[in-house]
One Martini backbone bead per residue (centre of mass of N, CA, C, O) as a GRO file, in nm:
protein
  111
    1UNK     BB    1   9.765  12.487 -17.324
    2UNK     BB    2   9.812  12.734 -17.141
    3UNK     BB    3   9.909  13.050 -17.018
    4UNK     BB    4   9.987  13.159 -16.683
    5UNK     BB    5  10.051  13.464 -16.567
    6UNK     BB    6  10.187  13.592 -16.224
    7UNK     BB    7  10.148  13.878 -16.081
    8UNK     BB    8  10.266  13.983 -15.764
    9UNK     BB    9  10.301  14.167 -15.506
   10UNK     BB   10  10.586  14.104 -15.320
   11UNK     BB   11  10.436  14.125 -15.019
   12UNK     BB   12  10.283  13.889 -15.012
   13UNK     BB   13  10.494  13.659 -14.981
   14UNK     BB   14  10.452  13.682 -14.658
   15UNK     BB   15  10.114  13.660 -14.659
   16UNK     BB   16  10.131  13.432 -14.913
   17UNK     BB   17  10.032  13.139 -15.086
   18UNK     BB   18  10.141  13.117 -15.397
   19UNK     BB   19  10.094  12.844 -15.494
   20UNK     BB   20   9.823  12.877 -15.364
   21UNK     BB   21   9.756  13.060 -15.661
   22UNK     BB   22   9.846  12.842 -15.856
   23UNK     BB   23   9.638  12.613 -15.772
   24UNK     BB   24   9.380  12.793 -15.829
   25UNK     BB   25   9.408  12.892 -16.134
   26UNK     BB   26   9.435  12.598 -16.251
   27UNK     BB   27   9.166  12.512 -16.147
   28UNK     BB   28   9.011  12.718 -16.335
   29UNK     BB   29   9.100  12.638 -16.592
   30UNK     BB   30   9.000  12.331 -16.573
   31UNK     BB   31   8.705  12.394 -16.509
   32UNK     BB   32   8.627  12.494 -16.804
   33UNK     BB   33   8.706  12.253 -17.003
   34UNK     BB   34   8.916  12.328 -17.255
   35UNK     BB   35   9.129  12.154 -17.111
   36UNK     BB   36   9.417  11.963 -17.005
   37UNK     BB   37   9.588  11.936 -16.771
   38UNK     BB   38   9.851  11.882 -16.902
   39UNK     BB   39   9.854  12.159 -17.082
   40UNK     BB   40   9.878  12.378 -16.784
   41UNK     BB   41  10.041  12.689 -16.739
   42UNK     BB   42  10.190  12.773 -16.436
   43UNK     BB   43  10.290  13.123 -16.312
   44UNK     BB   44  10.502  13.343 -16.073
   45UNK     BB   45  10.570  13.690 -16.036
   46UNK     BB   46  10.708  13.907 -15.877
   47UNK     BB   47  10.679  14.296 -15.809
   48UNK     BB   48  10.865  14.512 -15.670
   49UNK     BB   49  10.769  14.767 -15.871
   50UNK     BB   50  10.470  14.986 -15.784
   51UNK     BB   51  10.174  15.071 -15.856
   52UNK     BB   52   9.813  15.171 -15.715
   53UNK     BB   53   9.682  15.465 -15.825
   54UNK     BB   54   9.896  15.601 -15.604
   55UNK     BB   55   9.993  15.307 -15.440
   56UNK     BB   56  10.089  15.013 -15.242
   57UNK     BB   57   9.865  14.800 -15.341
   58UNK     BB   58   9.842  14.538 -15.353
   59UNK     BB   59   9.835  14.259 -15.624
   60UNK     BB   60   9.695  14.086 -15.893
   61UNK     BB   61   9.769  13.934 -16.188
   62UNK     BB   62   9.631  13.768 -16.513
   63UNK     BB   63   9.771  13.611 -16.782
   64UNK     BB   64   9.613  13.439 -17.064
   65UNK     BB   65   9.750  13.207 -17.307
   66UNK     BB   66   9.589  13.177 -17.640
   67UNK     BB   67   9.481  12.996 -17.854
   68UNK     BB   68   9.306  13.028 -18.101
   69UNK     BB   69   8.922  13.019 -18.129
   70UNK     BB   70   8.801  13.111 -17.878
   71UNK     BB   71   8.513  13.236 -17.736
   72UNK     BB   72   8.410  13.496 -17.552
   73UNK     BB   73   8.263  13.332 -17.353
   74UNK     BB   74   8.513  13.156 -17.266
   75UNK     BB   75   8.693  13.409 -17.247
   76UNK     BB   76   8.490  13.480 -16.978
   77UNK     BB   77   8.489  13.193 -16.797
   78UNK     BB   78   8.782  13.191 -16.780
   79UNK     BB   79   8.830  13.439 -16.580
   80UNK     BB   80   8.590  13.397 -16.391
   81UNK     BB   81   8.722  13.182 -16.251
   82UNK     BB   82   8.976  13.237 -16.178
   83UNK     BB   83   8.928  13.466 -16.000
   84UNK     BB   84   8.762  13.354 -15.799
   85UNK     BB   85   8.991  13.137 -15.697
   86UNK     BB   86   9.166  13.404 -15.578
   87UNK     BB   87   8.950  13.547 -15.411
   88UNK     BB   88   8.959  13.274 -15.208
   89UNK     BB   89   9.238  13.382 -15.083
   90UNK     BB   90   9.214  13.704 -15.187
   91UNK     BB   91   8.941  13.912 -15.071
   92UNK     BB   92   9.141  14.246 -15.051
   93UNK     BB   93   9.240  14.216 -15.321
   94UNK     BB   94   9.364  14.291 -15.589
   95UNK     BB   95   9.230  14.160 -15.922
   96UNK     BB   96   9.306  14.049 -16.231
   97UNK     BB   97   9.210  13.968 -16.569
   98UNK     BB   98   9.330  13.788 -16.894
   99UNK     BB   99   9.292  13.774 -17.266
  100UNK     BB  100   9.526  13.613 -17.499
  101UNK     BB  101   9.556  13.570 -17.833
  102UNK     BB  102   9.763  13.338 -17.980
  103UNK     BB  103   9.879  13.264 -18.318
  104UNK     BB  104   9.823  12.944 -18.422
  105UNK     BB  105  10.049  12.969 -18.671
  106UNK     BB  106  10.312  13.102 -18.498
  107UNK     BB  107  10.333  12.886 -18.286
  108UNK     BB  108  10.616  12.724 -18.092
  109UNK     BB  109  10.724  12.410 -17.994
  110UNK     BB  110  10.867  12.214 -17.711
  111UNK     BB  111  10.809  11.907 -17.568
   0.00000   0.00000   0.00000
């Protein structure tokens, strides 16, 4: 846990190293000091059709999926983290970035 969930604008992936997208996010997670590396899931899905504003202008959005717990201080830390490290990446993109608690009682995974 967490889990960084990247959708963006799919004509990036021709003039931008995705992974270095994936690796910048990691990074940003790692920063925070919330979790320990291996912890850490990022993943990027390309996003065929959309609109921003009523234009095509690319974007960036990053979901960040985590157990509760965390105070809003620490996820807004982390979220100013990740954003830092995607706009060193790409400084003209729009970028948002979010959190969101999944309930700690509920989640179930297999390692």
């Amino acid at each position: 846990m967490p889990h960084l969930i990247i959708e963006y604008a799919a004509p990036l992936a021709q003039e931008t190293d995705i992974q270095g997208l994936v690796d910048a996010a990691f990074a940003g997670a790692e920063a925070s000091g919330l979790f320990s590396a291996d912890h850490i899931k990022v993943r990027a899905t390309p996003v065929e059709h959309y609109t921003t504003g009523g234009t095509n202008q690319p974007f960036v959005h990053v979901e960040i999926k985590l157990l509760s717990g965390r105070t809003g201080a620490q996820k807004k830390d982390l979220a100013a983290r990740v954003l830092e490290n995607l706009t060193t990446k790409l400084p003209t993109t729009a970028i948002s970035v979010e959190t969101n608690d999944l309930d700690r009682e509920s989640y179930s995974k297999r390692a």
